[in-house]
Amino acid sequence: MPKVSSVIVPYAAYLRVYEPLVAFPDEERAHWTRYARRPDRPSYQDELRRSLADLLPTPPVAVPVHESADAFVTEVDGVVCVCPWRTRLRGWQALGEVAEDFPEPVLDALIPPVVRRQSAQDYERWLERNPDARPWIRTATWQVPINWFVLVSDTEREYEEGGEDEGAAAPVLRYRTPMVQARRRVARGLRALREAVDEGPLVDGLVDVGRWLEEFHPRSLVELDYGGLVHALPAGELAADHSAADVAEGIEALRHGDGATAGAAYGRLVERWRAVRDRRSAN
């Protein structure tokens, strides 16, 4: 069996919400309070490695049998906030979307139909008992959806170059913003877009992510993390990537009726992310 612990799993970006402990029911709050004190909490890569491990058996385990009791933890102004992994729920949701990415023969080879059917039935039964469930993490492969950049500002950009030697830390590119700011930017962005363009995927995506954010505590933290996409972008391109600034410039231009500036900003975004998706086809 391959040594999954040595694998760096690339090419996925994440939108995460960290909620303060007060947002959780008593029993779950007690669990996360104890968990946050652990000195050996798993990392982002550990979450991905565990997911890969489930795909190694035959047939693969498309969705974990038990829900994860792990979370990412951070501190905001002295307040402990957690982002539960909820890998089982996210696995079900991803399984429902994967058919859009692969032709059916390829999908059948990756995840046999009987496994997919059983997982879908399990999910339906689980939803009957948990109708209000929602994930704290959204995932996008080979791209960062443009609507995610609406939530953040270029001033919140955090970039760490990473090392060149084998075993050195990977680059990091992420944005972190308070929930109230993210919601405010969604509202302003929607107003500008709806006044300037017809309804379409960009508006629909922003509406969807805005509704998702409304599910969380107002003192939460929102994080947009390039995750494994840092491995799909050359270092120079990654350092020069200011997609959030491009999105903000485009929305501001639309607000002032400047279609030319908005079009130029959108063109830079499309070209940048088309280049990343082209690397997917090359692989």
PDB file of C-alpha atoms in Angstrom:
ATOM      1  CA  MET A   1       0.000   0.000   0.000  1.00  0.00           C
ATOM      2  CA  PRO A   2       1.420   3.464  -0.873  1.00  0.00           C
ATOM      3  CA  LYS A   3       2.595   5.593   1.980  1.00  0.00           C
ATOM      4  CA  VAL A   4      -0.153   8.198   1.941  1.00  0.00           C
ATOM      5  CA  SER A   5       1.415  10.207   4.761  1.00  0.00           C
ATOM      6  CA  SER A   6       4.219  11.241   2.397  1.00  0.00           C
ATOM      7  CA  VAL A   7       1.876  12.571  -0.296  1.00  0.00           C
ATOM      8  CA  ILE A   8       1.223  16.283  -0.767  1.00  0.00           C
ATOM      9  CA  VAL A   9      -2.216  16.452  -2.322  1.00  0.00           C
ATOM     10  CA  PRO A  10      -2.416  19.433  -4.671  1.00  0.00           C
ATOM     11  CA  TYR A  11      -4.824  21.479  -6.735  1.00  0.00           C
ATOM     12  CA  ALA A  12      -7.706  22.240  -4.359  1.00  0.00           C
ATOM     13  CA  ALA A  13      -8.602  25.625  -2.833  1.00  0.00           C
ATOM     14  CA  TYR A  14     -10.767  26.112   0.242  1.00  0.00           C
ATOM     15  CA  LEU A  15     -13.260  28.574   1.663  1.00  0.00           C
ATOM     16  CA  ARG A  16     -13.512  28.022   5.417  1.00  0.00           C
ATOM     17  CA  VAL A  17     -15.546  29.504   8.251  1.00  0.00           C
ATOM     18  CA  TYR A  18     -14.162  29.489  11.797  1.00  0.00           C
ATOM     19  CA  GLU A  19     -16.929  29.950  14.379  1.00  0.00           C
ATOM     20  CA  PRO A  20     -16.458  31.028  18.009  1.00  0.00           C
ATOM     21  CA  LEU A  21     -17.094  28.306  20.566  1.00  0.00           C
ATOM     22  CA  VAL A  22     -20.230  30.083  21.759  1.00  0.00           C
ATOM     23  CA  ALA A  23     -21.894  29.252  18.414  1.00  0.00           C
ATOM     24  CA  PHE A  24     -21.973  25.515  19.177  1.00  0.00           C
ATOM     25  CA  PRO A  25     -24.459  23.536  21.310  1.00  0.00           C
ATOM     26  CA  ASP A  26     -23.236  22.723  24.820  1.00  0.00           C
ATOM     27  CA  GLU A  27     -22.050  19.155  24.195  1.00  0.00           C
ATOM     28  CA  GLU A  28     -20.264  20.012  20.976  1.00  0.00           C
ATOM     29  CA  ARG A  29     -18.804  23.168  22.536  1.00  0.00           C
ATOM     30  CA  ALA A  30     -17.286  21.070  25.328  1.00  0.00           C
ATOM     31  CA  HIS A  31     -15.693  18.771  22.735  1.00  0.00           C
ATOM     32  CA  TRP A  32     -14.179  21.653  20.742  1.00  0.00           C
ATOM     33  CA  THR A  33     -12.979  23.375  23.934  1.00  0.00           C
ATOM     34  CA  ARG A  34     -11.020  20.251  24.891  1.00  0.00           C
ATOM     35  CA  TYR A  35      -9.888  19.748  21.304  1.00  0.00           C
ATOM     36  CA  ALA A  36      -8.503  23.299  21.001  1.00  0.00           C
ATOM     37  CA  ARG A  37      -6.129  22.597  23.914  1.00  0.00           C
ATOM     38  CA  ARG A  38      -4.501  19.651  22.129  1.00  0.00           C
ATOM     39  CA  PRO A  39      -0.866  20.246  21.174  1.00  0.00           C
ATOM     40  CA  ASP A  40      -0.993  17.683  18.348  1.00  0.00           C
ATOM     41  CA  ARG A  41      -3.878  18.962  16.210  1.00  0.00           C
ATOM     42  CA  PRO A  42      -3.754  17.732  12.585  1.00  0.00           C
ATOM     43  CA  SER A  43      -2.912  20.051   9.702  1.00  0.00           C
ATOM     44  CA  TYR A  44      -4.561  20.836   6.372  1.00  0.00           C
ATOM     45  CA  GLN A  45      -2.441  18.218   4.648  1.00  0.00           C
ATOM     46  CA  ASP A  46      -3.401  15.598   7.262  1.00  0.00           C
ATOM     47  CA  GLU A  47      -7.048  16.077   6.327  1.00  0.00           C
ATOM     48  CA  LEU A  48      -6.283  15.443   2.665  1.00  0.00           C
ATOM     49  CA  ARG A  49      -4.041  12.465   3.374  1.00  0.00           C
ATOM     50  CA  ARG A  50      -6.808  10.782   5.363  1.00  0.00           C
ATOM     51  CA  SER A  51      -9.195  11.329   2.467  1.00  0.00           C
ATOM     52  CA  LEU A  52      -6.699   9.709   0.092  1.00  0.00           C
ATOM     53  CA  ALA A  53      -6.319   6.720   2.402  1.00  0.00           C
ATOM     54  CA  ASP A  54     -10.028   5.956   1.972  1.00  0.00           C
ATOM     55  CA  LEU A  55      -9.578   5.752  -1.804  1.00  0.00           C
ATOM     56  CA  LEU A  56      -6.874   3.080  -1.650  1.00  0.00           C
ATOM     57  CA  PRO A  57      -9.005   0.015  -0.711  1.00  0.00           C
ATOM     58  CA  THR A  58     -10.976  -1.929  -3.322  1.00  0.00           C
ATOM     59  CA  PRO A  59     -13.735  -0.888  -3.577  1.00  0.00           C
ATOM     60  CA  PRO A  60     -12.830   2.601  -2.391  1.00  0.00           C
ATOM     61  CA  VAL A  61     -14.497   4.183   0.627  1.00  0.00           C
ATOM     62  CA  ALA A  62     -16.184   7.105  -1.138  1.00  0.00           C
ATOM     63  CA  VAL A  63     -17.557   8.594   2.095  1.00  0.00           C
ATOM     64  CA  PRO A  64     -16.179   7.970   5.612  1.00  0.00           C
ATOM     65  CA  VAL A  65     -18.252   5.601   7.725  1.00  0.00           C
ATOM     66  CA  HIS A  66     -18.072   7.963  10.718  1.00  0.00           C
ATOM     67  CA  GLU A  67     -18.040  11.741  10.881  1.00  0.00           C
ATOM     68  CA  SER A  68     -14.723  13.387  11.707  1.00  0.00           C
ATOM     69  CA  ALA A  69     -14.216  14.765  15.202  1.00  0.00           C
ATOM     70  CA  ASP A  70     -11.373  17.013  13.990  1.00  0.00           C
ATOM     71  CA  ALA A  71     -11.329  20.713  13.210  1.00  0.00           C
ATOM     72  CA  PHE A  72      -9.019  23.560  12.305  1.00  0.00           C
ATOM     73  CA  VAL A  73      -8.490  26.000  15.173  1.00  0.00           C
ATOM     74  CA  THR A  74      -7.481  29.643  15.249  1.00  0.00           C
ATOM     75  CA  GLU A  75      -7.753  32.565  17.636  1.00  0.00           C
ATOM     76  CA  VAL A  76      -9.440  35.865  16.743  1.00  0.00           C
ATOM     77  CA  ASP A  77      -8.911  38.769  19.149  1.00  0.00           C
ATOM     78  CA  GLY A  78      -8.395  36.318  22.000  1.00  0.00           C
ATOM     79  CA  VAL A  79     -11.467  34.230  21.096  1.00  0.00           C
ATOM     80  CA  VAL A  80     -10.961  30.586  20.110  1.00  0.00           C
ATOM     81  CA  CYS A  81     -12.706  29.755  16.821  1.00  0.00           C
ATOM     82  CA  VAL A  82     -13.018  26.335  15.177  1.00  0.00           C
ATOM     83  CA  CYS A  83     -13.744  25.088  11.684  1.00  0.00           C
ATOM     84  CA  PRO A  84     -15.029  21.487  11.914  1.00  0.00           C
ATOM     85  CA  TRP A  85     -13.858  19.229   9.102  1.00  0.00           C
ATOM     86  CA  ARG A  86     -17.194  17.426   8.640  1.00  0.00           C
ATOM     87  CA  THR A  87     -15.513  15.135   6.112  1.00  0.00           C
ATOM     88  CA  ARG A  88     -18.469  12.757   5.914  1.00  0.00           C
ATOM     89  CA  LEU A  89     -20.938  15.477   4.954  1.00  0.00           C
ATOM     90  CA  ARG A  90     -18.475  17.024   2.506  1.00  0.00           C
ATOM     91  CA  GLY A  91     -17.790  13.590   1.033  1.00  0.00           C
ATOM     92  CA  TRP A  92     -21.468  13.067   0.272  1.00  0.00           C
ATOM     93  CA  GLN A  93     -21.746  16.498  -1.286  1.00  0.00           C
ATOM     94  CA  ALA A  94     -18.602  16.022  -3.374  1.00  0.00           C
ATOM     95  CA  LEU A  95     -19.825  12.642  -4.567  1.00  0.00           C
ATOM     96  CA  GLY A  96     -22.977  14.295  -5.848  1.00  0.00           C
ATOM     97  CA  GLU A  97     -20.915  16.812  -7.831  1.00  0.00           C
ATOM     98  CA  VAL A  98     -18.205  14.521  -9.195  1.00  0.00           C
ATOM     99  CA  ALA A  99     -20.388  13.282 -12.061  1.00  0.00           C
ATOM    100  CA  GLU A 100     -20.004  16.723 -13.645  1.00  0.00           C
ATOM    101  CA  ASP A 101     -16.220  16.336 -13.830  1.00  0.00           C
ATOM    102  CA  PHE A 102     -15.856  12.884 -15.426  1.00  0.00           C
ATOM    103  CA  PRO A 103     -17.489  10.884 -18.225  1.00  0.00           C
ATOM    104  CA  GLU A 104     -19.536   8.009 -16.819  1.00  0.00           C
ATOM    105  CA  PRO A 105     -17.091   5.234 -17.879  1.00  0.00           C
ATOM    106  CA  VAL A 106     -14.244   7.026 -16.092  1.00  0.00           C
ATOM    107  CA  LEU A 107     -16.446   7.688 -13.071  1.00  0.00           C
ATOM    108  CA  ASP A 108     -17.447   4.013 -12.913  1.00  0.00           C
ATOM    109  CA  ALA A 109     -13.775   3.017 -12.915  1.00  0.00           C
ATOM    110  CA  LEU A 110     -12.958   5.465 -10.128  1.00  0.00           C
ATOM    111  CA  ILE A 111     -15.988   4.837  -7.922  1.00  0.00           C
ATOM    112  CA  PRO A 112     -18.133   1.807  -8.860  1.00  0.00           C
ATOM    113  CA  PRO A 113     -21.874   2.469  -9.355  1.00  0.00           C
ATOM    114  CA  VAL A 114     -22.802   0.233  -6.410  1.00  0.00           C
ATOM    115  CA  VAL A 115     -20.630   2.358  -4.101  1.00  0.00           C
ATOM    116  CA  ARG A 116     -22.204   5.571  -5.399  1.00  0.00           C
ATOM    117  CA  ARG A 117     -25.739   4.217  -5.014  1.00  0.00           C
ATOM    118  CA  GLN A 118     -25.124   3.050  -1.453  1.00  0.00           C
ATOM    119  CA  SER A 119     -23.576   6.387  -0.523  1.00  0.00           C
ATOM    120  CA  ALA A 120     -26.530   8.295  -2.012  1.00  0.00           C
ATOM    121  CA  GLN A 121     -28.978   6.193  -0.008  1.00  0.00           C
ATOM    122  CA  ASP A 122     -26.976   6.725   3.183  1.00  0.00           C
ATOM    123  CA  TYR A 123     -26.958  10.474   2.551  1.00  0.00           C
ATOM    124  CA  GLU A 124     -30.735  10.598   2.048  1.00  0.00           C
ATOM    125  CA  ARG A 125     -31.316   8.791   5.354  1.00  0.00           C
ATOM    126  CA  TRP A 126     -28.837  11.024   7.144  1.00  0.00           C
ATOM    127  CA  LEU A 127     -30.450  14.210   5.783  1.00  0.00           C
ATOM    128  CA  GLU A 128     -33.815  13.123   7.143  1.00  0.00           C
ATOM    129  CA  ARG A 129     -32.264  13.229  10.629  1.00  0.00           C
ATOM    130  CA  ASN A 130     -30.130  16.332   9.978  1.00  0.00           C
ATOM    131  CA  PRO A 131     -32.107  18.616   7.631  1.00  0.00           C
ATOM    132  CA  ASP A 132     -30.223  21.794   8.634  1.00  0.00           C
ATOM    133  CA  ALA A 133     -26.694  20.421   8.225  1.00  0.00           C
ATOM    134  CA  ARG A 134     -24.145  22.537   6.377  1.00  0.00           C
ATOM    135  CA  PRO A 135     -20.366  22.290   5.951  1.00  0.00           C
ATOM    136  CA  TRP A 136     -17.887  24.771   7.385  1.00  0.00           C
ATOM    137  CA  ILE A 137     -15.587  24.187   4.398  1.00  0.00           C
ATOM    138  CA  ARG A 138     -16.146  24.586   0.665  1.00  0.00           C
ATOM    139  CA  THR A 139     -13.695  23.128  -1.846  1.00  0.00           C
ATOM    140  CA  ALA A 140     -12.870  24.015  -5.448  1.00  0.00           C
ATOM    141  CA  THR A 141     -10.441  22.055  -7.636  1.00  0.00           C
ATOM    142  CA  TRP A 142      -8.095  23.691 -10.158  1.00  0.00           C
ATOM    143  CA  GLN A 143      -9.500  27.153  -9.500  1.00  0.00           C
ATOM    144  CA  VAL A 144     -10.622  29.701  -6.968  1.00  0.00           C
ATOM    145  CA  PRO A 145     -14.199  30.663  -7.927  1.00  0.00           C
ATOM    146  CA  ILE A 146     -14.362  34.356  -8.782  1.00  0.00           C
ATOM    147  CA  ASN A 147     -17.257  34.891  -6.372  1.00  0.00           C
ATOM    148  CA  TRP A 148     -15.017  33.821  -3.459  1.00  0.00           C
ATOM    149  CA  PHE A 149     -12.748  36.807  -4.097  1.00  0.00           C
ATOM    150  CA  VAL A 150     -15.677  39.177  -3.563  1.00  0.00           C
ATOM    151  CA  LEU A 151     -15.578  38.261   0.151  1.00  0.00           C
ATOM    152  CA  VAL A 152     -12.033  39.467   0.767  1.00  0.00           C
ATOM    153  CA  SER A 153      -9.756  42.459   0.238  1.00  0.00           C
ATOM    154  CA  ASP A 154      -6.255  42.647  -1.180  1.00  0.00           C
ATOM    155  CA  THR A 155      -5.175  44.256   2.120  1.00  0.00           C
ATOM    156  CA  GLU A 156      -6.029  40.940   3.835  1.00  0.00           C
ATOM    157  CA  ARG A 157      -3.777  38.942   1.517  1.00  0.00           C
ATOM    158  CA  GLU A 158      -1.176  36.770   3.292  1.00  0.00           C
ATOM    159  CA  TYR A 159       1.611  35.341   1.151  1.00  0.00           C
ATOM    160  CA  GLU A 160       4.534  33.192   2.291  1.00  0.00           C
ATOM    161  CA  GLU A 161       7.027  32.283  -0.396  1.00  0.00           C
ATOM    162  CA  GLY A 162       8.039  28.848   0.878  1.00  0.00           C
ATOM    163  CA  GLY A 163      11.403  27.144   0.475  1.00  0.00           C
ATOM    164  CA  GLU A 164      13.123  25.639  -2.541  1.00  0.00           C
ATOM    165  CA  ASP A 165      14.901  22.768  -0.776  1.00  0.00           C
ATOM    166  CA  GLU A 166      13.329  19.317  -0.548  1.00  0.00           C
ATOM    167  CA  GLY A 167      11.227  19.080   2.582  1.00  0.00           C
ATOM    168  CA  ALA A 168      10.910  22.863   2.905  1.00  0.00           C
ATOM    169  CA  ALA A 169       7.558  24.424   3.678  1.00  0.00           C
ATOM    170  CA  ALA A 170       5.229  24.954   0.743  1.00  0.00           C
ATOM    171  CA  PRO A 171       4.119  28.459  -0.251  1.00  0.00           C
ATOM    172  CA  VAL A 172       0.989  29.834   1.387  1.00  0.00           C
ATOM    173  CA  LEU A 173      -1.493  32.258  -0.142  1.00  0.00           C
ATOM    174  CA  ARG A 174      -4.622  33.051   1.806  1.00  0.00           C
ATOM    175  CA  TYR A 175      -7.014  35.781   2.882  1.00  0.00           C
ATOM    176  CA  ARG A 176      -8.761  36.095   6.245  1.00  0.00           C
ATOM    177  CA  THR A 177     -11.601  38.500   6.951  1.00  0.00           C
ATOM    178  CA  PRO A 178     -14.274  39.010   9.640  1.00  0.00           C
ATOM    179  CA  MET A 179     -17.685  37.584   8.783  1.00  0.00           C
ATOM    180  CA  VAL A 180     -19.346  40.998   8.953  1.00  0.00           C
ATOM    181  CA  GLN A 181     -16.952  42.308   6.293  1.00  0.00           C
ATOM    182  CA  ALA A 182     -17.493  39.283   4.050  1.00  0.00           C
ATOM    183  CA  ARG A 183     -21.284  39.686   4.225  1.00  0.00           C
ATOM    184  CA  ARG A 184     -21.054  43.429   3.555  1.00  0.00           C
ATOM    185  CA  ARG A 185     -18.908  42.825   0.464  1.00  0.00           C
ATOM    186  CA  VAL A 186     -21.337  40.211  -0.838  1.00  0.00           C
ATOM    187  CA  ALA A 187     -24.234  42.672  -0.519  1.00  0.00           C
ATOM    188  CA  ARG A 188     -22.313  45.499  -2.239  1.00  0.00           C
ATOM    189  CA  GLY A 189     -21.061  43.184  -4.974  1.00  0.00           C
ATOM    190  CA  LEU A 190     -24.540  41.860  -5.695  1.00  0.00           C
ATOM    191  CA  ARG A 191     -25.970  45.373  -5.978  1.00  0.00           C
ATOM    192  CA  ALA A 192     -23.277  46.403  -8.463  1.00  0.00           C
ATOM    193  CA  LEU A 193     -23.549  43.240 -10.540  1.00  0.00           C
ATOM    194  CA  ARG A 194     -27.342  43.241 -10.730  1.00  0.00           C
ATOM    195  CA  GLU A 195     -27.392  46.867 -11.842  1.00  0.00           C
ATOM    196  CA  ALA A 196     -24.796  46.256 -14.548  1.00  0.00           C
ATOM    197  CA  VAL A 197     -25.224  42.727 -15.918  1.00  0.00           C
ATOM    198  CA  ASP A 198     -27.897  40.143 -16.524  1.00  0.00           C
ATOM    199  CA  GLU A 199     -28.409  37.292 -14.116  1.00  0.00           C
ATOM    200  CA  GLY A 200     -25.781  34.623 -14.708  1.00  0.00           C
ATOM    201  CA  PRO A 201     -23.272  32.250 -13.116  1.00  0.00           C
ATOM    202  CA  LEU A 202     -21.334  35.006 -11.334  1.00  0.00           C
ATOM    203  CA  VAL A 203     -24.459  36.447  -9.713  1.00  0.00           C
ATOM    204  CA  ASP A 204     -25.849  32.988  -8.930  1.00  0.00           C
ATOM    205  CA  GLY A 205     -22.563  31.917  -7.342  1.00  0.00           C
ATOM    206  CA  LEU A 206     -22.395  35.037  -5.204  1.00  0.00           C
ATOM    207  CA  VAL A 207     -25.996  34.577  -4.051  1.00  0.00           C
ATOM    208  CA  ASP A 208     -25.202  30.987  -3.118  1.00  0.00           C
ATOM    209  CA  VAL A 209     -22.082  31.800  -1.120  1.00  0.00           C
ATOM    210  CA  GLY A 210     -23.890  34.703   0.567  1.00  0.00           C
ATOM    211  CA  ARG A 211     -26.678  32.415   1.747  1.00  0.00           C
ATOM    212  CA  TRP A 212     -24.078  29.983   3.065  1.00  0.00           C
ATOM    213  CA  LEU A 213     -22.359  32.710   5.090  1.00  0.00           C
ATOM    214  CA  GLU A 214     -25.675  33.659   6.695  1.00  0.00           C
ATOM    215  CA  GLU A 215     -25.726  30.235   8.377  1.00  0.00           C
ATOM    216  CA  PHE A 216     -22.842  31.147  10.699  1.00  0.00           C
ATOM    217  CA  HIS A 217     -22.248  33.236  13.797  1.00  0.00           C
ATOM    218  CA  PRO A 218     -21.680  36.939  12.965  1.00  0.00           C
ATOM    219  CA  ARG A 219     -18.357  36.950  14.843  1.00  0.00           C
ATOM    220  CA  SER A 220     -16.914  34.159  12.710  1.00  0.00           C
ATOM    221  CA  LEU A 221     -13.759  34.382  10.606  1.00  0.00           C
ATOM    222  CA  VAL A 222     -13.814  33.660   6.859  1.00  0.00           C
ATOM    223  CA  GLU A 223     -10.689  32.215   5.238  1.00  0.00           C
ATOM    224  CA  LEU A 224      -9.955  31.848   1.539  1.00  0.00           C
ATOM    225  CA  ASP A 225      -6.968  29.498   1.200  1.00  0.00           C
ATOM    226  CA  TYR A 226      -5.260  28.614  -2.103  1.00  0.00           C
ATOM    227  CA  GLY A 227      -4.391  25.279  -0.485  1.00  0.00           C
ATOM    228  CA  GLY A 228      -2.820  22.893  -2.980  1.00  0.00           C
ATOM    229  CA  LEU A 229      -3.237  25.322  -5.862  1.00  0.00           C
ATOM    230  CA  VAL A 230       0.093  26.827  -4.805  1.00  0.00           C
ATOM    231  CA  HIS A 231       1.646  23.749  -6.445  1.00  0.00           C
ATOM    232  CA  ALA A 232      -0.091  24.488  -9.762  1.00  0.00           C
ATOM    233  CA  LEU A 233       1.227  28.042 -10.067  1.00  0.00           C
ATOM    234  CA  PRO A 234       4.880  28.972 -10.715  1.00  0.00           C
ATOM    235  CA  ALA A 235       6.348  30.963  -7.839  1.00  0.00           C
ATOM    236  CA  GLY A 236       6.493  34.202  -9.820  1.00  0.00           C
ATOM    237  CA  GLU A 237       2.849  33.951 -10.871  1.00  0.00           C
ATOM    238  CA  LEU A 238       1.764  33.092  -7.342  1.00  0.00           C
ATOM    239  CA  ALA A 239       3.603  36.075  -5.867  1.00  0.00           C
ATOM    240  CA  ALA A 240       2.016  38.351  -8.474  1.00  0.00           C
ATOM    241  CA  ASP A 241      -1.494  36.958  -8.019  1.00  0.00           C
ATOM    242  CA  HIS A 242      -3.759  39.703  -6.708  1.00  0.00           C
ATOM    243  CA  SER A 243      -7.066  38.284  -7.885  1.00  0.00           C
ATOM    244  CA  ALA A 244      -9.011  39.864  -5.023  1.00  0.00           C
ATOM    245  CA  ALA A 245      -7.761  43.292  -6.113  1.00  0.00           C
ATOM    246  CA  ASP A 246      -8.853  42.572  -9.697  1.00  0.00           C
ATOM    247  CA  VAL A 247     -12.332  41.573  -8.530  1.00  0.00           C
ATOM    248  CA  ALA A 248     -12.652  44.652  -6.320  1.00  0.00           C
ATOM    249  CA  GLU A 249     -11.505  46.884  -9.186  1.00  0.00           C
ATOM    250  CA  GLY A 250     -14.030  45.313 -11.542  1.00  0.00           C
ATOM    251  CA  ILE A 251     -16.941  45.707  -9.125  1.00  0.00           C
ATOM    252  CA  GLU A 252     -16.016  49.301  -8.336  1.00  0.00           C
ATOM    253  CA  ALA A 253     -15.824  50.064 -12.057  1.00  0.00           C
ATOM    254  CA  LEU A 254     -19.279  48.570 -12.599  1.00  0.00           C
ATOM    255  CA  ARG A 255     -20.616  50.701  -9.754  1.00  0.00           C
ATOM    256  CA  HIS A 256     -19.418  53.810 -11.643  1.00  0.00           C
ATOM    257  CA  GLY A 257     -20.555  52.623 -15.056  1.00  0.00           C
ATOM    258  CA  ASP A 258     -16.998  52.094 -16.330  1.00  0.00           C
ATOM    259  CA  GLY A 259     -17.458  48.986 -18.465  1.00  0.00           C
ATOM    260  CA  ALA A 260     -14.006  49.176 -20.043  1.00  0.00           C
ATOM    261  CA  THR A 261     -12.142  49.010 -16.720  1.00  0.00           C
ATOM    262  CA  ALA A 262     -14.455  46.284 -15.447  1.00  0.00           C
ATOM    263  CA  GLY A 263     -13.907  44.273 -18.622  1.00  0.00           C
ATOM    264  CA  ALA A 264     -10.129  44.594 -18.351  1.00  0.00           C
ATOM    265  CA  ALA A 265     -10.154  43.387 -14.729  1.00  0.00           C
ATOM    266  CA  TYR A 266     -12.401  40.458 -15.627  1.00  0.00           C
ATOM    267  CA  GLY A 267     -10.143  39.603 -18.573  1.00  0.00           C
ATOM    268  CA  ARG A 268      -7.096  39.374 -16.294  1.00  0.00           C
ATOM    269  CA  LEU A 269      -8.969  37.007 -13.992  1.00  0.00           C
ATOM    270  CA  VAL A 270     -10.209  34.781 -16.799  1.00  0.00           C
ATOM    271  CA  GLU A 271      -6.765  34.542 -18.366  1.00  0.00           C
ATOM    272  CA  ARG A 272      -5.060  33.772 -15.046  1.00  0.00           C
ATOM    273  CA  TRP A 273      -7.439  30.969 -14.085  1.00  0.00           C
ATOM    274  CA  ARG A 274      -7.698  29.584 -17.612  1.00  0.00           C
ATOM    275  CA  ALA A 275      -3.941  29.017 -17.470  1.00  0.00           C
ATOM    276  CA  VAL A 276      -4.359  27.009 -14.263  1.00  0.00           C
ATOM    277  CA  ARG A 277      -7.180  24.883 -15.700  1.00  0.00           C
ATOM    278  CA  ASP A 278      -5.096  24.260 -18.824  1.00  0.00           C
ATOM    279  CA  ARG A 279      -2.501  22.599 -16.588  1.00  0.00           C
ATOM    280  CA  ARG A 280      -5.254  20.224 -15.462  1.00  0.00           C
ATOM    281  CA  SER A 281      -5.764  19.111 -19.086  1.00  0.00           C
ATOM    282  CA  ALA A 282      -2.001  18.729 -19.548  1.00  0.00           C
ATOM    283  CA  ASN A 283      -1.957  16.318 -16.602  1.00  0.00           C
TER     284      ASN A 283
END
